[in-house]
GROMACS .gro file of C-alpha atoms in nm:
model
  365
    1MET     CA    1   0.000   0.000   0.000
    2THR     CA    2   0.136   0.343  -0.090
    3ALA     CA    3   0.101   0.629   0.153
    4SER     CA    4  -0.018   0.967   0.030
    5ILE     CA    5   0.144   1.269   0.191
    6SER     CA    6  -0.031   1.538  -0.008
    7PRO     CA    7  -0.192   1.800   0.216
    8PRO     CA    8  -0.566   1.859   0.184
    9PRO     CA    9  -0.667   2.152  -0.040
   10SER     CA   10  -0.772   2.357   0.263
   11LYS     CA   11  -0.411   2.360   0.383
   12ARG     CA   12  -0.266   2.486   0.054
   13ARG     CA   13  -0.190   2.857   0.045
   14LYS     CA   14  -0.297   3.012  -0.285
   15LEU     CA   15  -0.035   3.169  -0.509
   16VAL     CA   16  -0.080   3.528  -0.619
   17GLN     CA   17  -0.114   3.503  -0.996
   18THR     CA   18   0.156   3.685  -1.192
   19SER     CA   19   0.009   3.606  -1.533
   20GLY     CA   20  -0.335   3.649  -1.681
   21GLU     CA   21  -0.324   3.296  -1.825
   22SER     CA   22  -0.368   2.978  -1.629
   23VAL     CA   23  -0.147   2.679  -1.702
   24ALA     CA   24  -0.442   2.502  -1.864
   25ASP     CA   25  -0.480   2.787  -2.116
   26LEU     CA   26  -0.127   2.758  -2.250
   27SER     CA   27  -0.068   2.576  -2.578
   28THR     CA   28   0.299   2.532  -2.482
   29TYR     CA   29   0.428   2.452  -2.134
   30ARG     CA   30   0.788   2.413  -2.022
   31LEU     CA   31   0.859   2.189  -1.727
   32ARG     CA   32   1.201   2.240  -1.568
   33ILE     CA   33   1.320   1.984  -1.315
   34PHE     CA   34   1.641   2.019  -1.114
   35SER     CA   35   1.799   1.759  -0.888
   36HIS     CA   36   2.075   1.787  -0.629
   37ASN     CA   37   2.223   1.551  -0.374
   38VAL     CA   38   2.287   1.811  -0.104
   39ASN     CA   39   2.460   1.572   0.140
   40GLY     CA   40   2.282   1.733   0.434
   41ILE     CA   41   2.025   2.010   0.403
   42SER     CA   42   2.113   2.216   0.711
   43PRO     CA   43   2.365   2.449   0.537
   44TYR     CA   44   2.098   2.533   0.276
   45LEU     CA   45   1.847   2.662   0.529
   46GLN     CA   46   2.012   3.001   0.565
   47PRO     CA   47   1.809   3.310   0.477
   48SER     CA   48   1.795   3.422   0.117
   49ILE     CA   49   2.049   3.688   0.025
   50ALA     CA   50   1.750   3.909  -0.064
   51SER     CA   51   1.663   3.930   0.304
   52PHE     CA   52   1.991   4.109   0.370
   53PHE     CA   53   1.890   4.406   0.161
   54LYS     CA   54   1.602   4.508   0.382
   55PRO     CA   55   1.644   4.823   0.594
   56ASN     CA   56   1.892   4.775   0.879
   57GLY     CA   57   1.986   4.438   0.732
   58ASN     CA   58   2.320   4.266   0.744
   59ASN     CA   59   2.506   4.262   0.410
   60GLU     CA   60   2.680   3.932   0.479
   61VAL     CA   61   2.629   3.684   0.192
   62PRO     CA   62   2.518   3.340   0.313
   63LYS     CA   63   2.709   3.030   0.208
   64ALA     CA   64   2.400   2.853   0.076
   65SER     CA   65   2.027   2.915   0.044
   66LEU     CA   66   1.754   2.710  -0.121
   67ARG     CA   67   1.562   3.023  -0.211
   68ASP     CA   68   1.868   3.182  -0.372
   69PHE     CA   69   1.928   2.865  -0.575
   70LEU     CA   70   1.570   2.870  -0.702
   71ARG     CA   71   1.602   3.237  -0.796
   72ARG     CA   72   1.941   3.182  -0.963
   73GLN     CA   73   1.793   2.905  -1.179
   74ASP     CA   74   1.495   3.121  -1.280
   75TRP     CA   75   1.239   2.942  -1.063
   76PRO     CA   76   1.236   2.573  -1.169
   77THR     CA   77   0.909   2.381  -1.162
   78VAL     CA   78   1.044   2.105  -0.938
   79LEU     CA   79   1.362   2.066  -0.735
   80CYS     CA   80   1.443   1.714  -0.612
   81LEU     CA   81   1.687   1.687  -0.322
   82GLN     CA   82   1.864   1.376  -0.196
   83GLU     CA   83   2.046   1.296   0.128
   84VAL     CA   84   1.869   1.570   0.321
   85LYS     CA   85   1.974   1.392   0.643
   86ILE     CA   86   1.690   1.505   0.867
   87HIS     CA   87   1.601   1.306   1.178
   88PRO     CA   88   1.254   1.155   1.118
   89GLU     CA   89   1.117   1.326   1.431
   90ASP     CA   90   1.283   1.664   1.372
   91ARG     CA   91   0.976   1.875   1.297
   92ALA     CA   92   1.172   2.197   1.346
   93THR     CA   93   1.404   2.125   1.053
   94ILE     CA   94   1.114   2.012   0.834
   95ARG     CA   95   0.942   2.344   0.906
   96ALA     CA   96   1.270   2.524   0.836
   97VAL     CA   97   1.279   2.367   0.489
   98GLU     CA   98   0.923   2.486   0.426
   99LYS     CA   99   1.017   2.837   0.535
  100ALA     CA  100   1.341   2.838   0.334
  101VAL     CA  101   1.159   2.784   0.003
  102SER     CA  102   0.845   2.990   0.060
  103ALA     CA  103   0.808   3.343  -0.074
  104PRO     CA  104   0.760   3.631   0.171
  105SER     CA  105   0.396   3.734   0.197
  106ASP     CA  106   0.466   4.067   0.025
  107SER     CA  107   0.675   3.915  -0.256
  108VAL     CA  108   0.577   3.887  -0.622
  109GLU     CA  109   0.827   3.604  -0.673
  110PRO     CA  110   0.701   3.245  -0.714
  111ASP     CA  111   0.613   3.054  -0.402
  112TYR     CA  112   0.715   2.692  -0.334
  113VAL     CA  113   0.593   2.404  -0.122
  114SER     CA  114   0.812   2.127   0.017
  115HIS     CA  115   0.759   1.763   0.110
  116VAL     CA  116   1.004   1.516   0.258
  117CYS     CA  117   1.041   1.139   0.280
  118LEU     CA  118   1.253   1.031   0.576
  119PRO     CA  119   1.366   0.688   0.699
  120SER     CA  120   1.135   0.472   0.908
  121ASP     CA  121   1.344   0.154   0.878
  122ALA     CA  122   1.417   0.012   1.222
  123HIS     CA  123   1.720  -0.190   1.110
  124ASN     CA  124   1.890  -0.032   0.807
  125ALA     CA  125   1.880   0.345   0.857
  126ARG     CA  126   2.009   0.392   1.210
  127GLY     CA  127   2.350   0.552   1.160
  128PHE     CA  128   2.455   0.910   1.236
  129GLY     CA  129   2.187   0.954   1.499
  130ARG     CA  130   1.924   0.868   1.233
  131LYS     CA  131   2.025   1.177   1.033
  132ILE     CA  132   2.076   0.965   0.726
  133TYR     CA  133   1.939   0.938   0.372
  134GLY     CA  134   1.606   1.114   0.310
  135VAL     CA  135   1.472   1.298   0.005
  136ALA     CA  136   1.267   1.613  -0.052
  137CYS     CA  137   1.061   1.761  -0.335
  138ILE     CA  138   1.039   2.138  -0.370
  139ILE     CA  139   0.750   2.223  -0.604
  140ARG     CA  140   0.655   2.563  -0.743
  141ARG     CA  141   0.314   2.642  -0.599
  142ASP     CA  142   0.140   2.730  -0.926
  143PHE     CA  143   0.228   2.387  -1.067
  144PHE     CA  144   0.142   2.221  -0.737
  145GLU     CA  145  -0.200   2.384  -0.727
  146SER     CA  146  -0.287   2.321  -1.091
  147HIS     CA  147  -0.129   1.984  -1.170
  148VAL     CA  148  -0.030   1.778  -0.867
  149GLU     CA  149  -0.286   1.517  -0.762
  150LYS     CA  150  -0.082   1.360  -0.483
  151LEU     CA  151   0.260   1.300  -0.337
  152ARG     CA  152   0.327   0.955  -0.203
  153LEU     CA  153   0.586   0.714  -0.075
  154VAL     CA  154   0.644   0.361  -0.205
  155ASP     CA  155   0.554   0.063   0.009
  156TRP     CA  156   0.875  -0.130  -0.065
  157ASP     CA  157   1.121   0.119   0.082
  158GLN     CA  158   1.150   0.243   0.440
  159GLU     CA  159   1.493   0.406   0.410
  160GLY     CA  160   1.360   0.743   0.292
  161ARG     CA  161   1.483   0.702  -0.065
  162PHE     CA  162   1.174   0.760  -0.283
  163LEU     CA  163   0.912   1.033  -0.311
  164VAL     CA  164   0.664   1.026  -0.600
  165VAL     CA  165   0.480   1.328  -0.741
  166GLU     CA  166   0.178   1.225  -0.948
  167THR     CA  167   0.012   1.483  -1.172
  168LYS     CA  168  -0.305   1.497  -1.375
  169ALA     CA  169  -0.314   1.566  -1.747
  170LEU     CA  170  -0.385   1.935  -1.798
  171GLY     CA  171  -0.346   2.142  -2.111
  172PRO     CA  172  -0.055   2.005  -2.313
  173VAL     CA  173   0.104   1.834  -2.010
  174PRO     CA  174   0.037   1.457  -1.985
  175ARG     CA  175  -0.002   1.260  -1.664
  176LEU     CA  176   0.339   1.244  -1.501
  177ALA     CA  177   0.492   1.045  -1.219
  178ILE     CA  178   0.806   1.226  -1.103
  179PHE     CA  179   1.030   1.013  -0.881
  180CYS     CA  180   1.277   1.183  -0.648
  181VAL     CA  181   1.532   0.906  -0.592
  182TYR     CA  182   1.831   0.841  -0.372
  183ALA     CA  183   1.924   0.494  -0.493
  184VAL     CA  184   2.097   0.236  -0.276
  185ASN     CA  185   2.475   0.257  -0.278
  186GLY     CA  186   2.594  -0.100  -0.330
  187THR     CA  187   2.836  -0.218  -0.059
  188ASP     CA  188   2.923  -0.540   0.121
  189PHE     CA  189   2.755  -0.421   0.440
  190PRO     CA  190   2.460  -0.635   0.551
  191TYR     CA  191   2.097  -0.563   0.471
  192LYS     CA  192   1.831  -0.671   0.722
  193ASP     CA  193   1.465  -0.751   0.665
  194SER     CA  194   1.178  -0.621   0.878
  195THR     CA  195   1.256  -0.877   1.150
  196GLY     CA  196   1.620  -0.774   1.174
  197ARG     CA  197   1.747  -1.088   1.000
  198VAL     CA  198   2.038  -1.039   0.758
  199THR     CA  199   1.916  -1.133   0.410
  200GLY     CA  200   2.218  -1.028   0.203
  201THR     CA  201   2.442  -0.733   0.132
  202ARG     CA  202   2.363  -0.377   0.027
  203HIS     CA  203   2.462  -0.489  -0.324
  204ASP     CA  204   2.185  -0.750  -0.310
  205ARG     CA  205   1.940  -0.489  -0.187
  206LYS     CA  206   2.038  -0.254  -0.470
  207LEU     CA  207   1.948  -0.518  -0.730
  208ILE     CA  208   1.615  -0.583  -0.557
  209VAL     CA  209   1.537  -0.211  -0.555
  210HIS     CA  210   1.613  -0.195  -0.929
  211GLU     CA  211   1.351  -0.463  -0.983
  212LEU     CA  212   1.094  -0.300  -0.754
  213LEU     CA  213   1.140   0.046  -0.905
  214ALA     CA  214   1.121  -0.091  -1.260
  215ALA     CA  215   0.799  -0.278  -1.175
  216GLU     CA  216   0.645   0.038  -1.025
  217CYS     CA  217   0.740   0.242  -1.332
  218ARG     CA  218   0.601  -0.022  -1.567
  219ALA     CA  219   0.270  -0.031  -1.379
  220LEU     CA  220   0.244   0.348  -1.392
  221GLU     CA  221   0.318   0.355  -1.765
  222HIS     CA  222   0.048   0.094  -1.821
  223GLY     CA  223  -0.183   0.322  -1.623
  224GLY     CA  224  -0.122   0.615  -1.857
  225PHE     CA  225   0.163   0.795  -1.680
  226SER     CA  226   0.490   0.913  -1.829
  227ILE     CA  227   0.781   0.872  -1.588
  228VAL     CA  228   1.059   1.104  -1.477
  229ILE     CA  229   1.325   0.958  -1.245
  230ALA     CA  230   1.546   1.232  -1.099
  231GLY     CA  231   1.820   1.182  -0.847
  232ASP     CA  232   2.133   1.006  -0.734
  233ILE     CA  233   2.126   0.665  -0.902
  234ASN     CA  234   2.465   0.562  -0.758
  235ILE     CA  235   2.567   0.415  -1.094
  236ALA     CA  236   2.793   0.555  -1.367
  237ARG     CA  237   2.672   0.408  -1.696
  238SER     CA  238   2.993   0.373  -1.896
  239ALA     CA  239   3.362   0.463  -1.918
  240PHE     CA  240   3.246   0.794  -2.065
  241ASP     CA  241   3.085   0.877  -1.730
  242GLY     CA  242   3.387   0.842  -1.502
  243PHE     CA  243   3.705   1.048  -1.472
  244PRO     CA  244   3.985   0.962  -1.478
  245ARG     CA  245   3.836   0.611  -1.504
  246LEU     CA  246   3.516   0.418  -1.441
  247ARG     CA  247   3.491   0.226  -1.117
  248THR     CA  248   3.493  -0.146  -1.195
  249SER     CA  249   3.620  -0.293  -0.869
  250PRO     CA  250   3.485  -0.482  -0.688
  251GLU     CA  251   3.313  -0.668  -0.970
  252GLN     CA  252   2.970  -0.625  -0.812
  253HIS     CA  253   2.968  -0.260  -0.922
  254SER     CA  254   2.982  -0.377  -1.285
  255ILE     CA  255   2.704  -0.628  -1.217
  256ASN     CA  256   2.488  -0.352  -1.067
  257ARG     CA  257   2.556  -0.131  -1.369
  258VAL     CA  258   2.454  -0.394  -1.624
  259ASP     CA  259   2.143  -0.477  -1.424
  260PHE     CA  260   2.029  -0.114  -1.421
  261GLU     CA  261   2.098  -0.082  -1.793
  262LYS     CA  262   1.888  -0.386  -1.877
  263LYS     CA  263   1.596  -0.296  -1.656
  264PHE     CA  264   1.567   0.075  -1.737
  265PHE     CA  265   1.731   0.152  -2.071
  266ALA     CA  266   1.710  -0.172  -2.267
  267SER     CA  267   1.417  -0.289  -2.474
  268THR     CA  268   1.383  -0.563  -2.732
  269GLU     CA  269   1.418  -0.300  -3.004
  270ASN     CA  270   1.720  -0.111  -2.878
  271LEU     CA  271   1.907  -0.423  -2.770
  272SER     CA  272   1.886  -0.553  -3.125
  273LEU     CA  273   1.949  -0.221  -3.301
  274GLY     CA  274   2.212  -0.075  -3.069
  275ASP     CA  275   2.017   0.236  -2.967
  276GLU     CA  276   2.241   0.511  -2.829
  277ASP     CA  277   2.045   0.510  -2.504
  278SER     CA  278   2.143   0.154  -2.416
  279THR     CA  279   2.498   0.063  -2.318
  280ALA     CA  280   2.410  -0.275  -2.168
  281ASP     CA  281   2.671  -0.547  -2.207
  282GLN     CA  282   2.489  -0.806  -2.415
  283LYS     CA  283   2.765  -1.067  -2.468
  284GLY     CA  284   2.542  -1.283  -2.681
  285GLU     CA  285   2.259  -1.298  -2.429
  286PRO     CA  286   1.906  -1.296  -2.572
  287PRO     CA  287   1.736  -0.954  -2.567
  288THR     CA  288   1.562  -0.885  -2.237
  289PRO     CA  289   1.278  -0.634  -2.261
  290GLY     CA  290   1.330  -0.340  -2.030
  291LEU     CA  291   1.155  -0.008  -1.989
  292GLY     CA  292   1.341   0.151  -2.280
  293MET     CA  293   1.378   0.478  -2.092
  294ILE     CA  294   1.585   0.779  -2.199
  295ASP     CA  295   1.892   0.913  -2.019
  296SER     CA  296   1.814   1.280  -2.084
  297PHE     CA  297   2.171   1.411  -2.072
  298ARG     CA  298   2.326   1.132  -2.278
  299HIS     CA  299   2.044   1.146  -2.533
  300LEU     CA  300   2.090   1.520  -2.596
  301HIS     CA  301   2.470   1.512  -2.558
  302PRO     CA  302   2.589   1.175  -2.692
  303ASP     CA  303   2.955   1.283  -2.719
  304LYS     CA  304   2.986   1.520  -2.424
  305ARG     CA  305   3.152   1.440  -2.095
  306GLY     CA  306   2.974   1.567  -1.788
  307TYR     CA  307   2.984   1.469  -1.423
  308THR     CA  308   2.779   1.516  -1.107
  309TYR     CA  309   2.989   1.369  -0.824
  310TYR     CA  310   3.299   1.567  -0.728
  311PRO     CA  311   3.455   1.431  -0.405
  312ARG     CA  312   3.564   1.694  -0.157
  313THR     CA  313   3.881   1.499  -0.078
  314LYS     CA  314   4.030   1.605  -0.413
  315VAL     CA  315   4.074   1.926  -0.609
  316PHE     CA  316   3.752   2.003  -0.796
  317GLY     CA  317   3.769   1.827  -1.134
  318ALA     CA  318   4.053   1.590  -1.048
  319SER     CA  319   3.807   1.304  -1.002
  320ALA     CA  320   3.441   1.289  -1.101
  321ASP     CA  321   3.157   1.055  -1.196
  322ARG     CA  322   2.814   1.095  -1.353
  323VAL     CA  323   2.612   0.901  -1.097
  324ASP     CA  324   2.313   1.138  -1.085
  325MET     CA  325   2.066   1.127  -1.374
  326ILE     CA  326   1.728   1.242  -1.491
  327VAL     CA  327   1.571   0.953  -1.680
  328VAL     CA  328   1.241   0.982  -1.867
  329SER     CA  329   0.991   0.753  -2.035
  330ARG     CA  330   1.039   0.703  -2.407
  331SER     CA  331   0.702   0.873  -2.455
  332LEU     CA  332   0.874   1.198  -2.347
  333LYS     CA  333   1.165   1.167  -2.590
  334ASP     CA  334   1.036   1.431  -2.833
  335CYS     CA  335   0.966   1.671  -2.544
  336LEU     CA  336   1.330   1.692  -2.432
  337ARG     CA  337   1.473   2.040  -2.489
  338ALA     CA  338   1.771   2.070  -2.254
  339ALA     CA  339   1.968   1.870  -1.999
  340GLY     CA  340   2.292   1.933  -1.818
  341MET     CA  341   2.482   1.985  -1.495
  342LEU     CA  342   2.597   2.295  -1.310
  343GLU     CA  343   2.961   2.187  -1.294
  344THR     CA  344   3.127   2.445  -1.073
  345ALA     CA  345   3.264   2.433  -0.722
  346ALA     CA  346   3.032   2.721  -0.634
  347GLU     CA  347   2.720   2.529  -0.740
  348ARG     CA  348   2.845   2.218  -0.563
  349GLY     CA  349   2.829   2.427  -0.246
  350PRO     CA  350   2.866   2.232   0.080
  351SER     CA  351   2.784   1.904  -0.099
  352ASP     CA  352   2.999   1.662  -0.298
  353HIS     CA  353   2.753   1.659  -0.590
  354VAL     CA  354   2.658   1.933  -0.836
  355PRO     CA  355   2.299   2.001  -0.945
  356LEU     CA  356   2.162   1.867  -1.273
  357TYR     CA  357   1.853   1.958  -1.472
  358VAL     CA  358   1.619   1.873  -1.757
  359GLU     CA  359   1.376   2.086  -1.954
  360LEU     CA  360   1.069   1.933  -2.117
  361GLU     CA  361   0.845   2.123  -2.354
  362PHE     CA  362   0.485   2.017  -2.408
  363ARG     CA  363   0.278   2.144  -2.701
  364GLU     CA  364  -0.085   2.100  -2.789
  365ALA     CA  365  -0.127   1.845  -3.068
   0.00000   0.00000   0.00000
């Protein structure tokens, strides 16, 4: 059973309209989704720099601010955050996130709402004082009010790794299921079931989560949704996605990579024709139908190197991997307009990942 976490309409503050047209009236609509593994949200909860320009304000520039990021990126539709690292019972920090993204009452700038998914697992998410994992969706209020039907968790994860935004079809925009994802990082550490019994390693759990996520996406597509998966996938697809080299040791990392390729990018058609969106290692195996999804960055930039993970233990750019992705259903292929990463130390901020983005354009038929 999936749990809905969407607030009732009576709790949703209305956005002051800045345009005479509603979203439903537009023949063209651009959906811009950003994603960032922030590696702890606390540094991003500082006041917006705009607040320092009020009378008697302090002119100090904050190190990080969610509101400033949204403004700097020209008010994205959705911002998916991973590794927010909020204690599940820390209501004060959850409220601080809500405050950090909301517009002042006298502002004409876009307003945002926030929702979080935090760990409830009694056996596998107990480290760091339970300030571990966790994801958040920051959604521009006009889109939230007009399109979003519900936000929900998934019933097969209790580690705070998945938050799903389901929308209705409105105007040129189809029904969408936007997944904010912090995928399992495969390791040899044990994974425990709901009784506390060790059932395998974190590598084993990663493969199971691939299967569960693929099944959920397939069911949604059969139900008329187009899928967007945005987040830290914890997989670099090919040698082109690692610098100075792709991680291949221990061997299980390569097994995890091939498994993700087959389940999400492969299809009977592209396995046989060598589609640019599938880099699965076939080695003579019979084609295995997958979801046939599109890696937005690699599809639009087949020959371009770009990375999202920049470890803080090395000089920026000395080592990097593209382990964060925004992956979309094949039905959205013709809607892709832009995809990329903000590859600077400044945009990395306090994290060890840089933000990435995709732009989709929907037009009336």
